[in-house]
Coordinates of C-alpha atoms and ligand atoms in Angstrom, one line a residue:
M1 CA -5.3 -5.5 2.4
P2 CA -2.1 -4.3 1.8
E3 CA -1.4 -0.8 2.7
L4 CA 1.3 1.7 1.6
P5 CA 4.0 0.3 4.0
E6 CA 3.3 -3.0 2.5
V7 CA 3.5 -2.1 -1.1
E8 CA 6.5 -0.2 -0.6
T9 CA 8.5 -3.1 0.7
V10 CA 7.1 -5.3 -2.5
M11 CA 8.4 -2.7 -4.8
R12 CA 11.8 -2.5 -3.1
G13 CA 11.8 -6.1 -3.2
L14 CA 10.8 -6.2 -7.2
R15 CA 13.7 -3.3 -7.7
E16 CA 16.4 -5.5 -5.8
R17 CA 15.6 -8.5 -8.0
L18 CA 14.0 -7.3 -11.2
E19 CA 15.9 -4.0 -12.2
G20 CA 18.2 -4.4 -14.9
R21 CA 16.9 -8.0 -16.0
V22 CA 15.4 -8.9 -19.4
I23 CA 11.7 -10.3 -19.3
V24 CA 12.5 -13.5 -21.6
R25 CA 8.6 -15.0 -21.4
A26 CA 5.5 -13.4 -20.0
M27 CA 2.2 -15.8 -19.7
T28 CA -1.3 -14.5 -18.7
H29 CA -3.5 -17.5 -17.7
R30 CA -6.6 -15.3 -17.8
P31 CA -8.4 -12.0 -19.4
D32 CA -8.8 -10.1 -16.8
L33 CA -8.5 -9.4 -12.9
R34 CA -10.5 -6.4 -12.0
W35 CA -10.4 -4.8 -15.5
P36 CA -9.2 -6.7 -18.6
L37 CA -5.7 -7.2 -19.2
P38 CA -4.3 -5.6 -21.8
E39 CA -4.5 -7.5 -24.8
N40 CA -0.9 -7.2 -26.2
L41 CA 0.4 -7.6 -22.5
Q42 CA 2.3 -10.9 -23.1
T43 CA 4.0 -9.2 -26.7
R44 CA 4.7 -5.9 -24.7
L45 CA 6.4 -7.5 -21.8
T46 CA 8.4 -10.3 -24.1
G47 CA 12.1 -9.2 -24.7
A48 CA 11.6 -6.3 -22.4
R49 CA 14.5 -4.8 -19.9
V50 CA 12.9 -3.7 -16.7
T51 CA 14.7 -0.1 -16.2
G52 CA 13.2 0.9 -12.6
F53 CA 10.4 1.0 -10.1
R54 CA 8.2 3.9 -8.5
R55 CA 5.2 3.2 -6.1
R56 CA 2.5 5.9 -6.2
G57 CA -0.1 5.4 -3.4
K58 CA -0.7 1.9 -3.4
Y59 CA 0.2 1.4 -7.2
I60 CA 3.8 -0.3 -8.2
L61 CA 4.9 1.2 -11.8
M62 CA 7.2 -1.0 -13.3
R63 CA 9.5 0.6 -16.1
L64 CA 10.5 -0.9 -19.4
A65 CA 13.4 0.1 -22.0
G66 CA 10.8 0.4 -24.8
G67 CA 8.5 3.3 -23.1
D68 CA 5.9 1.4 -21.2
S69 CA 5.3 1.4 -17.4
V70 CA 3.5 -1.7 -16.2
L71 CA 0.9 -0.6 -13.3
L72 CA 0.6 -3.2 -10.4
H73 CA -2.2 -3.0 -7.9
L74 CA -2.5 -5.8 -5.3
G75 CA -6.2 -5.5 -4.6
M76 CA -7.5 -7.1 -1.4
S77 CA -5.3 -10.3 -2.1
G78 CA -2.8 -9.6 -4.7
R79 CA 0.8 -10.9 -3.8
I80 CA 3.6 -11.4 -6.0
V81 CA 6.3 -14.8 -5.4
L82 CA 9.5 -14.7 -6.3
T83 CA 11.2 -18.0 -6.8
P84 CA 14.1 -19.6 -9.0
L85 CA 12.4 -20.9 -12.9
R86 CA 11.4 -24.1 -12.3
P87 CA 8.8 -26.0 -14.8
N88 CA 5.7 -24.3 -15.3
Q89 CA 3.3 -25.3 -13.0
P90 CA 1.3 -22.2 -12.2
T91 CA 0.2 -22.4 -8.6
P92 CA -3.5 -22.0 -7.8
H93 CA -4.7 -18.3 -8.5
E94 CA -1.8 -17.2 -10.2
H95 CA -2.9 -15.4 -13.1
M96 CA 0.5 -13.5 -14.6
V97 CA 4.1 -15.2 -14.5
L98 CA 7.3 -13.3 -15.8
E99 CA 10.4 -15.0 -16.4
T100 CA 13.6 -13.3 -16.5
D101 CA 17.0 -13.9 -18.3
D102 CA 18.6 -14.5 -14.9
G103 CA 16.3 -17.2 -13.7
C104 CA 14.0 -15.5 -11.7
R105 CA 10.2 -16.4 -12.2
L106 CA 7.8 -13.9 -10.7
G107 CA 4.5 -15.0 -9.8
F108 CA 1.1 -12.4 -9.7
V109 CA -1.2 -14.4 -7.7
D110 CA -4.6 -12.8 -6.6
P111 CA -7.4 -15.1 -5.1
R112 CA -10.0 -12.7 -5.2
R113 CA -9.1 -10.6 -8.4
F114 CA -9.5 -7.2 -7.2
G115 CA -5.8 -6.6 -8.4
S116 CA -4.9 -5.3 -11.3
V117 CA -2.4 -5.0 -14.1
D118 CA -2.2 -2.5 -16.9
L119 CA 0.2 -0.8 -19.3
V120 CA 0.5 3.2 -19.3
P121 CA 3.3 4.8 -21.5
T122 CA 6.0 5.9 -19.0
R123 CA 6.1 9.7 -19.8
A124 CA 2.2 9.9 -19.1
E125 CA 1.9 7.5 -15.9
E126 CA 0.4 10.1 -14.2
R127 CA -2.2 10.8 -16.4
H128 CA -3.4 6.9 -16.0
R129 CA -7.1 6.7 -15.1
L130 CA -6.2 5.3 -11.7
L131 CA -3.3 7.6 -10.7
A132 CA -5.0 11.0 -12.1
G133 CA -7.1 11.7 -9.3
L134 CA -4.6 10.8 -6.2
G135 CA -3.6 13.3 -4.0
P136 CA 0.0 14.0 -2.7
E137 CA 2.2 11.1 -1.7
P138 CA 2.6 11.5 2.2
L139 CA 6.2 10.8 2.2
D140 CA 7.2 13.3 -0.2
G141 CA 8.4 16.4 1.1
G142 CA 5.4 18.4 -0.7
F143 CA 3.0 16.8 1.6
T144 CA 2.9 19.4 4.7
A145 CA 0.7 20.7 7.3
A146 CA -0.3 23.5 4.9
V147 CA -1.5 21.0 1.7
L148 CA -3.5 19.1 4.0
S149 CA -4.8 22.1 6.0
A150 CA -6.0 23.4 2.3
A151 CA -7.4 20.1 1.7
L152 CA -9.8 19.6 4.7
A153 CA -10.8 23.1 5.1
G154 CA -15.0 23.2 5.5
K155 CA -14.8 19.4 5.0
R156 CA -17.7 17.9 7.8
T157 CA -16.7 14.4 7.6
P158 CA -14.7 13.0 10.2
I159 CA -10.9 13.0 10.1
K160 CA -10.7 9.0 9.7
A161 CA -13.1 9.2 6.7
A162 CA -11.3 12.2 5.1
L163 CA -7.6 10.7 5.3
L164 CA -9.0 7.6 3.6
D165 CA -9.8 9.5 0.7
Q166 CA -7.1 9.1 -1.8
K167 CA -8.0 12.8 -3.4
V168 CA -6.4 14.0 -0.1
V169 CA -3.5 12.1 0.6
A170 CA -2.6 8.9 -1.5
G171 CA -1.8 5.5 0.0
L172 CA -3.6 5.3 3.5
G173 CA -5.9 2.8 4.6
N174 CA -7.7 1.4 7.6
I175 CA -4.8 0.6 9.7
Y176 CA -2.4 3.2 9.1
V177 CA -4.7 6.0 9.5
C178 CA -5.9 4.8 12.9
E179 CA -2.3 4.6 14.5
A180 CA -1.2 8.1 12.5
L181 CA -4.2 9.3 14.6
Y182 CA -3.2 7.5 17.8
R183 CA 0.2 9.1 17.1
A184 CA -1.2 12.3 16.6
R185 CA -3.4 12.1 19.9
L186 CA -6.4 13.3 17.6
S187 CA -10.1 11.7 17.9
P188 CA -10.9 9.7 14.7
Q189 CA -14.1 11.3 15.4
R190 CA -13.1 14.9 15.3
S191 CA -14.7 17.0 12.0
A192 CA -12.2 17.3 9.4
H193 CA -12.5 21.2 9.1
T194 CA -11.1 21.2 12.6
I195 CA -7.8 20.0 11.7
P196 CA -6.5 22.9 9.6
G197 CA -3.5 24.4 11.3
A198 CA -2.1 23.5 15.1
R199 CA -3.5 20.0 14.4
A200 CA -2.4 19.3 11.0
E201 CA 1.0 20.5 12.0
R202 CA 0.8 17.4 14.5
L203 CA -1.0 15.0 11.7
V204 CA 1.1 15.2 9.3
P205 CA 4.8 14.5 10.9
A206 CA 2.6 11.7 12.8
I207 CA 1.4 9.9 9.4
K208 CA 4.9 10.0 8.0
D209 CA 6.5 8.8 11.1
T210 CA 3.9 5.7 11.1
L211 CA 4.5 5.0 7.3
H212 CA 8.3 5.2 8.1
E213 CA 8.4 3.3 10.8
A214 CA 6.2 0.3 9.2
I215 CA 8.5 0.1 6.2
E216 CA 11.8 0.0 8.3
A217 CA 9.9 -2.8 10.2
G218 CA 9.2 -4.4 6.7
G219 CA 13.0 -3.8 5.6
S220 CA 14.3 -5.3 8.5
S221 CA 12.1 -8.1 9.5
L222 CA 12.6 -9.8 6.0
R223 CA 15.7 -10.5 3.9
D224 CA 15.9 -8.2 0.7
Y225 CA 12.2 -7.9 1.3
V226 CA 11.4 -11.4 0.5
R227 CA 10.1 -13.7 2.6
P228 CA 11.7 -17.3 2.6
D229 CA 9.0 -18.9 0.9
G230 CA 9.4 -16.2 -1.7
E231 CA 6.5 -14.0 -1.1
L232 CA 7.3 -10.1 -1.1
G233 CA 6.7 -7.7 1.2
Y234 CA 4.4 -9.1 4.1
F235 CA 5.6 -8.6 7.5
Q236 CA 4.1 -8.6 11.0
H237 CA 4.2 -5.2 12.2
A238 CA 3.3 -4.0 16.0
W239 CA 0.4 -2.0 15.8
K240 CA -0.4 0.5 18.7
V241 CA -3.9 0.5 18.6
Y242 CA -5.2 -1.3 15.4
S243 CA -6.9 -4.5 16.2
R244 CA -6.2 -4.2 20.3
E245 CA -9.7 -3.6 21.6
A246 CA -9.7 -3.0 25.2
E247 CA -6.2 -3.3 25.6
P248 CA -4.7 -0.6 27.5
C249 CA -2.8 1.4 24.7
D250 CA 0.9 2.2 25.4
R251 CA 0.5 5.8 26.7
C252 CA -1.9 4.7 29.3
P253 CA -0.7 1.7 31.5
G254 CA -1.1 2.2 35.5
R255 CA -3.7 4.9 35.0
P256 CA -7.3 3.6 36.4
A257 CA -9.2 5.9 34.4
C258 CA -8.2 4.4 31.1
P259 CA -10.9 2.2 29.3
G260 CA -8.5 0.8 26.8
V261 CA -8.6 1.1 23.6
R262 CA -12.0 1.2 21.9
R263 CA -13.3 -0.1 18.6
I264 CA -16.4 1.8 17.2
T265 CA -17.5 1.1 13.5
Q266 CA -17.2 4.5 10.7
S267 CA -18.3 4.2 7.1
G268 CA -18.5 0.4 8.0
R269 CA -14.9 -0.4 9.1
S270 CA -13.2 -0.7 12.5
T271 CA -11.5 2.3 14.0
F272 CA -9.3 1.8 16.8
Y273 CA -8.5 4.7 19.3
C274 CA -7.5 5.9 22.8
P275 CA -10.8 7.7 24.1
R276 CA -8.3 9.3 27.0
T277 CA -5.5 10.4 24.9
Q278 CA -7.1 11.5 21.5
R279 CA -9.3 14.1 21.5
Ligands
LIG301 ZN1 -5.1 4.9 25.7

């Protein structure tokens, strides 16, 4: 499932290729994904100039000259594929196609259909029902130790679960929460209410650095954020603890006492951490 760094990389790829272009043709191949598509989607997109992009949490907003924004969410399995224009042969699970005035074809592919596409007035983006409840953007300057401390005060859930709550901070998922807690040397099982203060001062930069590194890895491993097959924004990233059960973490080699990365289940999902250095 794409998390914030992957979505950011997809957004940058879209910006690179589509900003300033006119959508000359828009097609949808079914009436709904996770939710119904707007009935007027094809008409509203056809002829519109793309003026810019932004990301909010795991959502991408594509702004159009007429005052609409297209809200895209990749869900569990959504992908965006950019190719040169070709005779229209929809690929399997391709639910939306946009063609631009410079001969680019954008396909939104989503086999499991947990993704979504919606329209929202650009001036009211933040009031869209999917965005209105989101917490702060982790990479914004406004996401500070004080802000995180306030959000966690009195919470008795494990810090792992608290960070997955999109109201606490937007865009984090299972992988990067594990990685950020490792970097901050905090146990994923620690109660969230013990984080405010000095531990939040460690955790906030750990979250930002983890995300920045992953975004940079995406940018440097993909040409213009696009894979050779045209798919945007997915990349191989070396995780420090995620999916590394029983391996020594990179803080522990040569330490006989190190039991290796441990995997536990929290809220039905795998957590990976180093029991020696995360407390
Ligand atoms: Zn270790």
